[in-house]
GROMACS .gro file of C-alpha atoms in nm:
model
  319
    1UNK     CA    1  -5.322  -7.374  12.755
    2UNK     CA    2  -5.364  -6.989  12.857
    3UNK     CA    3  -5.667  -6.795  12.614
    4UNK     CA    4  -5.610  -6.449  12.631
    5UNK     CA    5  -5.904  -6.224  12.564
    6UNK     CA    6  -5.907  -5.879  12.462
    7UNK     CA    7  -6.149  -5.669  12.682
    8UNK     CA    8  -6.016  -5.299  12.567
    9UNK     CA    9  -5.953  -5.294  12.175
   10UNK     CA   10  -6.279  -5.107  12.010
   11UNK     CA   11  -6.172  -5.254  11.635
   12UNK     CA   12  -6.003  -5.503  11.483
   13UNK     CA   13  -5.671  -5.465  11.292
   14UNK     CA   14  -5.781  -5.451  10.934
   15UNK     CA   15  -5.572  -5.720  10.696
   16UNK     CA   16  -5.359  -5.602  10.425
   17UNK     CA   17  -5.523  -5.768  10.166
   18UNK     CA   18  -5.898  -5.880  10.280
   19UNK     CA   19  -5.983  -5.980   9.923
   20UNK     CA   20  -5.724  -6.272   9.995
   21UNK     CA   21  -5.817  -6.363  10.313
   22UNK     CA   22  -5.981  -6.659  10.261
   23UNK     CA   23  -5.844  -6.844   9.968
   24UNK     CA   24  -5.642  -7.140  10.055
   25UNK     CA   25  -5.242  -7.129  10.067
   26UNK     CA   26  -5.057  -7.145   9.724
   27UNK     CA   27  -4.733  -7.315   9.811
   28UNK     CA   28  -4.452  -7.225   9.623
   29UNK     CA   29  -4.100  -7.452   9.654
   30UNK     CA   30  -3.830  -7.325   9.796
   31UNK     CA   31  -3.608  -7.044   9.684
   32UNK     CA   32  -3.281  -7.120   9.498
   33UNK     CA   33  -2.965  -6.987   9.617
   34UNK     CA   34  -2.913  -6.745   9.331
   35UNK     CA   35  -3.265  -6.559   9.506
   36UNK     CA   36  -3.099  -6.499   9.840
   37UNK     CA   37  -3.031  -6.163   9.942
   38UNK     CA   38  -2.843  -6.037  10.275
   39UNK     CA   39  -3.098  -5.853  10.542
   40UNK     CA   40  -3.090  -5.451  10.555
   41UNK     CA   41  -2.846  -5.293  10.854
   42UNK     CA   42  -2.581  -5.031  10.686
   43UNK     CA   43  -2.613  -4.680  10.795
   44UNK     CA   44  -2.659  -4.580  10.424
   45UNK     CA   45  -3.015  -4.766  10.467
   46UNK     CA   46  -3.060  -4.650  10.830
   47UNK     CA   47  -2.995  -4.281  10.690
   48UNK     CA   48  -3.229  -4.323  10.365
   49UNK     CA   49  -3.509  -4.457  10.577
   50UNK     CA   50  -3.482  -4.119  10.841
   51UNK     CA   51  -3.537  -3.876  10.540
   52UNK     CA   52  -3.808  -4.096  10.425
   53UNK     CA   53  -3.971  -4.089  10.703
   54UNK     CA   54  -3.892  -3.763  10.820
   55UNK     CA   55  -4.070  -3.605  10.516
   56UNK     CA   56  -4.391  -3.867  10.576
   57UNK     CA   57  -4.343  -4.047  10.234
   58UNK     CA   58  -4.397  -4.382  10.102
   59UNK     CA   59  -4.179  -4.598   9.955
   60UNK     CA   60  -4.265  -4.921   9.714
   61UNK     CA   61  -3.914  -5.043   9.880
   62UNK     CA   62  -4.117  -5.095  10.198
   63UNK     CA   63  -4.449  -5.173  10.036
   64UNK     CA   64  -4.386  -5.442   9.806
   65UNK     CA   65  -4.090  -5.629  10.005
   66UNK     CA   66  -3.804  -5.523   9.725
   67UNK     CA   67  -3.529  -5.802   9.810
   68UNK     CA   68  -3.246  -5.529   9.680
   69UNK     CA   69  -3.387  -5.248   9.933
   70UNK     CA   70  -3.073  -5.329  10.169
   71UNK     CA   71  -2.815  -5.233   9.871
   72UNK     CA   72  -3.076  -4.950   9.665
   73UNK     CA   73  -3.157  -4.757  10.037
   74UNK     CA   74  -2.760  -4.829  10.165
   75UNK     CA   75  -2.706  -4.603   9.825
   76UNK     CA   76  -2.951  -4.374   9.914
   77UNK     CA   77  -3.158  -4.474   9.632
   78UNK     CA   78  -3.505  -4.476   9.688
   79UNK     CA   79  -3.842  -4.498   9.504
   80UNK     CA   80  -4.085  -4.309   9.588
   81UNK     CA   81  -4.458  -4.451   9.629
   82UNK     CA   82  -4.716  -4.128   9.574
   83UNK     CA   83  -5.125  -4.129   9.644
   84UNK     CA   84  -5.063  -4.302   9.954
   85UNK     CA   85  -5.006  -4.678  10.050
   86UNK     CA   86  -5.356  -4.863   9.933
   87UNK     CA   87  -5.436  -4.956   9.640
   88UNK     CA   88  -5.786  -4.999   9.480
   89UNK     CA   89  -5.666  -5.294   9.272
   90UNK     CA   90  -5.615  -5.642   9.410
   91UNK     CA   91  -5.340  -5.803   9.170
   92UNK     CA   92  -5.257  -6.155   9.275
   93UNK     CA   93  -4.837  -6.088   9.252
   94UNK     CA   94  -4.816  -5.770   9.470
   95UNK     CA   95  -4.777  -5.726   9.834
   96UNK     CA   96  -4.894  -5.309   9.887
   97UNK     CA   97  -5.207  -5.272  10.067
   98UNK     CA   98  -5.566  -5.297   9.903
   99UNK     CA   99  -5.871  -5.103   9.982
  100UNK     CA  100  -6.046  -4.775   9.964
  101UNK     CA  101  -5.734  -4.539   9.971
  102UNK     CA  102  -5.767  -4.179  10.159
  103UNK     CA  103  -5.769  -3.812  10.014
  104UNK     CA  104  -5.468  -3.681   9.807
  105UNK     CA  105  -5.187  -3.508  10.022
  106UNK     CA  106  -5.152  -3.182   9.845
  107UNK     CA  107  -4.847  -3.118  10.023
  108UNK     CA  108  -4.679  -3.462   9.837
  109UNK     CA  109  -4.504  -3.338   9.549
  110UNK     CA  110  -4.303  -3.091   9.805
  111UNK     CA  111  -4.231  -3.359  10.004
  112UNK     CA  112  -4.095  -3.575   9.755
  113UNK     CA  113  -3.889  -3.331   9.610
  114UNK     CA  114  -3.744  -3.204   9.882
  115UNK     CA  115  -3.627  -3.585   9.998
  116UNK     CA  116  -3.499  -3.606   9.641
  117UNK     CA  117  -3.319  -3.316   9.714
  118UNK     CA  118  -3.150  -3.442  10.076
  119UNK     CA  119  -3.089  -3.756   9.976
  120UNK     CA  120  -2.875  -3.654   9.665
  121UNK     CA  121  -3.038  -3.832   9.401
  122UNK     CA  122  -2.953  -3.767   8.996
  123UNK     CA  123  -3.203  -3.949   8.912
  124UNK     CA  124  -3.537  -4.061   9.108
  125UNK     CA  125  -3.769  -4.300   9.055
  126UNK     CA  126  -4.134  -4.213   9.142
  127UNK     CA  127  -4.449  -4.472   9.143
  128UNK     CA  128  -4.792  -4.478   9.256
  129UNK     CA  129  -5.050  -4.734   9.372
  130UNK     CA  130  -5.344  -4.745   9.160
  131UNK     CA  131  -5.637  -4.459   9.224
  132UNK     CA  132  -5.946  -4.607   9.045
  133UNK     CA  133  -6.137  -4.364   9.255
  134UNK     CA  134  -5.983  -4.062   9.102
  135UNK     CA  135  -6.130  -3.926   8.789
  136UNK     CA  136  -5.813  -3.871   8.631
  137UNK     CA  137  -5.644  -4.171   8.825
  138UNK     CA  138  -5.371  -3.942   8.993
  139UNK     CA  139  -5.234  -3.792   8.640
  140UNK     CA  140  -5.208  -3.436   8.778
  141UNK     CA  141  -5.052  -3.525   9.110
  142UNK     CA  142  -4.807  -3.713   8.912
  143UNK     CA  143  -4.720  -3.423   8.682
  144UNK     CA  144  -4.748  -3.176   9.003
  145UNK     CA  145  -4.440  -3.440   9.145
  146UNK     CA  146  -4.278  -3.437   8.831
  147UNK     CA  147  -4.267  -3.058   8.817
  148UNK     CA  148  -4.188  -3.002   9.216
  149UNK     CA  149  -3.877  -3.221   9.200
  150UNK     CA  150  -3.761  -3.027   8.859
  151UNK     CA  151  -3.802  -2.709   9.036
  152UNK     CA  152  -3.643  -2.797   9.344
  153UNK     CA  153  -3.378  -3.025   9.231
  154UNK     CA  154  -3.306  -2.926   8.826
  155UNK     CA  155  -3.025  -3.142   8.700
  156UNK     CA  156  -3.193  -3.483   8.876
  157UNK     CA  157  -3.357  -3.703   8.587
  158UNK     CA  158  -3.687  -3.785   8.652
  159UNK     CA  159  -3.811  -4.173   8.589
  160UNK     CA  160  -4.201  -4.275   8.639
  161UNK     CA  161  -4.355  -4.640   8.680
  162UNK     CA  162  -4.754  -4.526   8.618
  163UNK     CA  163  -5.069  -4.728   8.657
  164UNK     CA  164  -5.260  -4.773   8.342
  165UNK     CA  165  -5.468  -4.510   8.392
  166UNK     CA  166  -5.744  -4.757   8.268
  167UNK     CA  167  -6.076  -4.567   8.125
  168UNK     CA  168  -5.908  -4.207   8.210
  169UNK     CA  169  -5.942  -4.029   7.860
  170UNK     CA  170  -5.663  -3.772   7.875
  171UNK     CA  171  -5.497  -3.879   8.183
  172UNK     CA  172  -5.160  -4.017   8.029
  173UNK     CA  173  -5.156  -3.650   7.811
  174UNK     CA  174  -5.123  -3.532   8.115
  175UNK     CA  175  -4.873  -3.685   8.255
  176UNK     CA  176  -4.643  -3.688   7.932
  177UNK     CA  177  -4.693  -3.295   7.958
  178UNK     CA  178  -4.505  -3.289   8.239
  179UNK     CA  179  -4.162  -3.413   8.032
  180UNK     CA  180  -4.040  -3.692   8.259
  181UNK     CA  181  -3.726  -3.832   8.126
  182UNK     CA  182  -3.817  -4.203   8.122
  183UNK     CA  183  -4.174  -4.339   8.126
  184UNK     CA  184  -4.247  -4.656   8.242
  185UNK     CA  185  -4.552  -4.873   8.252
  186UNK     CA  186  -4.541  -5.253   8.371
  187UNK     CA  187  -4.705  -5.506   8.156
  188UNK     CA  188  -4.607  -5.734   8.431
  189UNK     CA  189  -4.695  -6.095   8.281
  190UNK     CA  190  -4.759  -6.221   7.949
  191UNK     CA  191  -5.118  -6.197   7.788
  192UNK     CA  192  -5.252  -6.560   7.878
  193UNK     CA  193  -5.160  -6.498   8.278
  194UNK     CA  194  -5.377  -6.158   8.330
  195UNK     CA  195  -5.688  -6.316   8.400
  196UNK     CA  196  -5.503  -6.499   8.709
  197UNK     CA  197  -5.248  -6.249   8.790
  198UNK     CA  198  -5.365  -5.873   8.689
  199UNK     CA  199  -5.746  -5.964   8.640
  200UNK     CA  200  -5.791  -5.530   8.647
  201UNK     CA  201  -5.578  -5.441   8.378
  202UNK     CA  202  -5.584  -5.485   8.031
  203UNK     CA  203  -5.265  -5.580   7.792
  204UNK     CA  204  -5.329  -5.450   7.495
  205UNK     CA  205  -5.449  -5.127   7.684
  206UNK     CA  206  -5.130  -5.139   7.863
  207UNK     CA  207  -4.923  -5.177   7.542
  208UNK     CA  208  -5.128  -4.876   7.373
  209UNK     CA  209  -5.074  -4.675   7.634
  210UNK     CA  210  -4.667  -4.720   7.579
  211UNK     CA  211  -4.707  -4.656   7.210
  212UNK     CA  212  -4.930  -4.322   7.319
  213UNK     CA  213  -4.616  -4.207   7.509
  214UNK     CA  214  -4.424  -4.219   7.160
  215UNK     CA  215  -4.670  -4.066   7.002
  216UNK     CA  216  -4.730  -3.773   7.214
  217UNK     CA  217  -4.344  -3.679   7.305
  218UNK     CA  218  -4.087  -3.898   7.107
  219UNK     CA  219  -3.778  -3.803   7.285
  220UNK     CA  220  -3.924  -3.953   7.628
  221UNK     CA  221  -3.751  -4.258   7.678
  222UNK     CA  222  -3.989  -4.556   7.765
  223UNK     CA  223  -3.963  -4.872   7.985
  224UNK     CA  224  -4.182  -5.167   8.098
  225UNK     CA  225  -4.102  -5.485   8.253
  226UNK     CA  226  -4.222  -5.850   8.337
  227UNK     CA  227  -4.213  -6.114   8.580
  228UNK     CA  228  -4.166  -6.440   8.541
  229UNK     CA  229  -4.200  -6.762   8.675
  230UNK     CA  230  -4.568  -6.759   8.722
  231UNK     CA  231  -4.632  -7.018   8.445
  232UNK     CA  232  -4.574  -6.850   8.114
  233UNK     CA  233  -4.382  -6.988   7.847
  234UNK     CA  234  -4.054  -6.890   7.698
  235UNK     CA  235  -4.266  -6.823   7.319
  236UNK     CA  236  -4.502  -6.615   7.501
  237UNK     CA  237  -4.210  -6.417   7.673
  238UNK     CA  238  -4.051  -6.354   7.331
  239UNK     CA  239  -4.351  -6.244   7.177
  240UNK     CA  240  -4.404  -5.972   7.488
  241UNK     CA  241  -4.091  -5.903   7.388
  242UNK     CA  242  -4.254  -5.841   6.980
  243UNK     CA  243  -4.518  -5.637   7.114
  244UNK     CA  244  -4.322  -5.399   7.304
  245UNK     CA  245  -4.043  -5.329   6.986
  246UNK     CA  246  -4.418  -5.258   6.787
  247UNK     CA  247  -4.475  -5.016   7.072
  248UNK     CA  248  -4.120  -4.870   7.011
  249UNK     CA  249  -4.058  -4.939   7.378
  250UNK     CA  250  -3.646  -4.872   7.431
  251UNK     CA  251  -3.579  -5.055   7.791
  252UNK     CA  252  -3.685  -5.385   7.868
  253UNK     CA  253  -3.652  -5.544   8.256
  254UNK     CA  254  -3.709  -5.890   8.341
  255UNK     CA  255  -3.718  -6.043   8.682
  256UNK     CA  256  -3.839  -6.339   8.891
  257UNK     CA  257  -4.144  -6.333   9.064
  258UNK     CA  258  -4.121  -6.373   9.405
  259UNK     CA  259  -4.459  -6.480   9.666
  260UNK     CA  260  -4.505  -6.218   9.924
  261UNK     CA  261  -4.738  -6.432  10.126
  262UNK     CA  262  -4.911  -6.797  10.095
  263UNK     CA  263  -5.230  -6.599  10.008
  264UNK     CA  264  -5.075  -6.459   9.677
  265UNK     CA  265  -5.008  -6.637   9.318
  266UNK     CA  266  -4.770  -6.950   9.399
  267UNK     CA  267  -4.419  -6.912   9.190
  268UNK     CA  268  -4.452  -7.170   8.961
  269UNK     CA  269  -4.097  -7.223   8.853
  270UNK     CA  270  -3.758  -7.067   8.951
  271UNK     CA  271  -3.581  -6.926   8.628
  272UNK     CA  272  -3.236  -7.026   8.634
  273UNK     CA  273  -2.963  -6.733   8.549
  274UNK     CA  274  -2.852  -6.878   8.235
  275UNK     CA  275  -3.208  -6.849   8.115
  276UNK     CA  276  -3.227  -6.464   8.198
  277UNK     CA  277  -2.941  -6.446   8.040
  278UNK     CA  278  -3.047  -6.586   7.719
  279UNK     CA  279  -3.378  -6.362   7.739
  280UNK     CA  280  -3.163  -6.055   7.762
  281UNK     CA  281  -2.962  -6.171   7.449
  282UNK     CA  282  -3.277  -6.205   7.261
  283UNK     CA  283  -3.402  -5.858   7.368
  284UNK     CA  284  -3.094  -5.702   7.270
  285UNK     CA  285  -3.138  -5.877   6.915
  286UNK     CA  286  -3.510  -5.728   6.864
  287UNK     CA  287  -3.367  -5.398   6.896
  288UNK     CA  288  -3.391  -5.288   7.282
  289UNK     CA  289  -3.189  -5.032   7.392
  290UNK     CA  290  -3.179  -5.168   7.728
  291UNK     CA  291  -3.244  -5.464   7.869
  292UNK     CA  292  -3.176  -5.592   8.240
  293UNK     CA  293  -3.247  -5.982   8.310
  294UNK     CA  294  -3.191  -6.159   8.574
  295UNK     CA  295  -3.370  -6.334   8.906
  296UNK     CA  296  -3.366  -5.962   9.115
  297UNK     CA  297  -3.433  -5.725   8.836
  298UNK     CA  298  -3.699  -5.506   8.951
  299UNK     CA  299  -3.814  -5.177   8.783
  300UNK     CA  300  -3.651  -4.961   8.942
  301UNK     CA  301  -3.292  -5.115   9.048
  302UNK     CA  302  -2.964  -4.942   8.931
  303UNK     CA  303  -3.245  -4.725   8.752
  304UNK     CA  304  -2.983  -4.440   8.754
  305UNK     CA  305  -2.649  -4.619   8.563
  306UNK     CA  306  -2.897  -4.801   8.378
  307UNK     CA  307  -3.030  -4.447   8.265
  308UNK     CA  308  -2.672  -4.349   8.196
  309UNK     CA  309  -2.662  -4.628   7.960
  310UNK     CA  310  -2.973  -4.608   7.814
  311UNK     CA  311  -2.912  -4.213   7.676
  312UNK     CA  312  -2.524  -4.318   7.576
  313UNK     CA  313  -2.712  -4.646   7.350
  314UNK     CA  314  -2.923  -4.364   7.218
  315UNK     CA  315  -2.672  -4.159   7.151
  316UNK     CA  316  -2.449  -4.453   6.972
  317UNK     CA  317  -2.783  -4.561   6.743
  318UNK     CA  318  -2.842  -4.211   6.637
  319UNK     CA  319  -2.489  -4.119   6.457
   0.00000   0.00000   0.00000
C-alpha cells in the first residue's frame, strides 16, 4: 500500500454540506426504472452551458443534480440560480451548497437578462438559494432581475421559485411589485415531515405567504410544489393539496424525491406512475388550474408550455 501525503496544499477543500458530514449513511433502495434518465451530451446542452457560463451565472440545473437537465439545457431552457451558489439553510432533501454565502453581485440581474436574451427564452425561470443574512432576504435583487430581464428581453414571461423570505416584513411586497408573471414558492413536503426535512422553514408561513401573493396582485399566477416519497401519506398529500386551493394557489407540481448523497434524507418509498397519476386527477378535481405529477416533475420543467396552458385554463374558467 502507497500513502500519499500532501506537503504543498495550505487548506483543505471545504465539503459541500459540513452540517452533514458526520451523520451516518441513510440508504435508500434502488431506483425504479421509470426514474432513469439518459446522461447530458447534445450540443443544445453543450451550447446552453457556454452562455451560462460565459455570463458567470448559476444554475439550480447544476446545483441541485436536476435528472431532466440533459433534455431542459438541450432546449436551451435553463433556470437561473441568483445570490450565488450557498445557501444559509441546511434542508435535509437538497444538494446546493451550505454555508456563509458571499456579497451580492450587483452586476447579476444584467447578466441574467442578457443570457435570457441569447439563449432565446419566452419564458425564464429564475430561483435563488436562501439569504438569511440579508435583511430583506434578496427581495430587491430579485425584483432588480425581474425588471432587467423585462427591459432587456420584453415579450419573455417571467416565472420565480422564492425562498420564504422567513421574518422579512415587507420583503415578498417587494418582490410582487416587480409583476412577475408566475410566483412560485415550494412547500416542498407535507406538514408532519418539516421538522426532518425543512427544519428552517415554516408551513403555514409558507402557505401565507402564497395567499399574500393573491392578496397583493391577483392577476399573478401562483405555483408551489411537493416531493414525495419521503414518508408522507397519501391523506396528508391531499390535504396539502386543501391548503393550497384555501391559498387560491392555481398550479400544483408533484414529483419524487430523489437522494443526492448517502448523507441526505433516505427516499423512503418509490411512487409508482399510476399513483402520480391519480394525485394529479385529484388536484384537477379541487380546482387546480394546473397540475403536473409524475416521478421527474420538478418546478421548473416544461415551465414554459406548462405556462401556455396555465393562461389558456385561465382564460377557459373566466368566460
Amino acid at each position: 500500500m502507497v500513502v500519499l501525503v500532501d506537503t504543498v496544499s495550505t487548506s483543505q477543500v471545504r465539503p459541500r454540506h459540513p452540517e452533514k458530514v458526520n451523520r451516518p449513511d441513510a440508504l435508500s433502495p434502488p431506483k425504479p426504472d421509470w426514474i432513469r434518465v439518459r446522461a447530458p451530451n447534445t450540443r443544445g446542452y453543450a451550447d446552453t452551458r457556454k452562455i451560462v457560463k460565459e455570463n458567470g451565472l448559476v444554475t439550480v440545473c447544476e446545483e441541485a443534480g436536476c435528472p431532466n437537465i440533459g433534455e431542459c439545457w438541450d432546449k436551451k431552457h435553463a433556470t437561473f440560480m441568483i445570490m450565488g451558489d450557498t445557501c444559509t439553510r441546511a434542508c435535509a432533501f437538497c444538494n446546493v451548497k451550505t454555508g456563509m454565502p458571499g456579497a451580492l453581485d450587483a452586476a447579476e440581474p444584467e447578466h441574467v437578462a442578457e443570457a435570457t436574451f441569447k439563449l432565446g427564452l419566452a419564458h425564464v425561470v429564475v430561483t435563488s438559494v436562501d439569504r438569511d443574512d440579508l435583511a430583506d432576504g434578496g427581495a430587491a435583487h430579485f425584483a432588480q432581475t425581474v425588471r432587467a430581464i423585462r427591459a432587456r428581453c420584453p415579450s419573455t414571461t417571467i416565472e420565480i421559485l422564492t425562498p420564504d423570505f422567513l421574518r422579512k416584513d415587507g420583503a415578498l411586497e417587494v418582490v410582487a411589485a416587480a409583476k412577475p408573471d408566475v410566483f412560485n414558492h415550494n412547500l416542498e413536503t407535507v406538514p408532519s415531515r418539516y421538522l426532518n426535512v425543512r427544519p428552517g422553514a415554516r408551513y403555514f408561513h409558507s402557505l401565507r405567504l402564497l395567499q399574500r401573493v393573491k392578496e397583493i396582485d391577483p392577476t399573478i399566477f401562483t405555483k408551489s410544489g411537493i416531493m414525495v416519497g419521503l414518508g408522507e401519506e397519501r391523506h396528508e398529500v391531499l390535504q396539502v393539496m386543501d391548503d393550497l386551493r384555501s391559498a387560491e394557489v392555481d398550479f400544483l407540481t408533484i414529483g419524487q424525491y430523489l437522494q443526492p448523497t448517502r448523507k441526505h434524507h433516505a427516499v423512503m418509498r418509490y411512487i409508482p406512475p399510476d399513483e402520480f397519476a391519480s394525485y394529479e386527477k385529484v388536484a384537477y378535481a379541487k380546482g387546480f388550474l394546473m397540475v403536473s405529477a409524475s416521478p421527474l416533475t420538478r418546478s421548473s420543467h416544461h415551465a414554459g408550455e406548462d405556462f401556455a396552458r396555465l393562461k389558456a385554463a385561465r382564460a377557459a374558467a373566466s368566460r
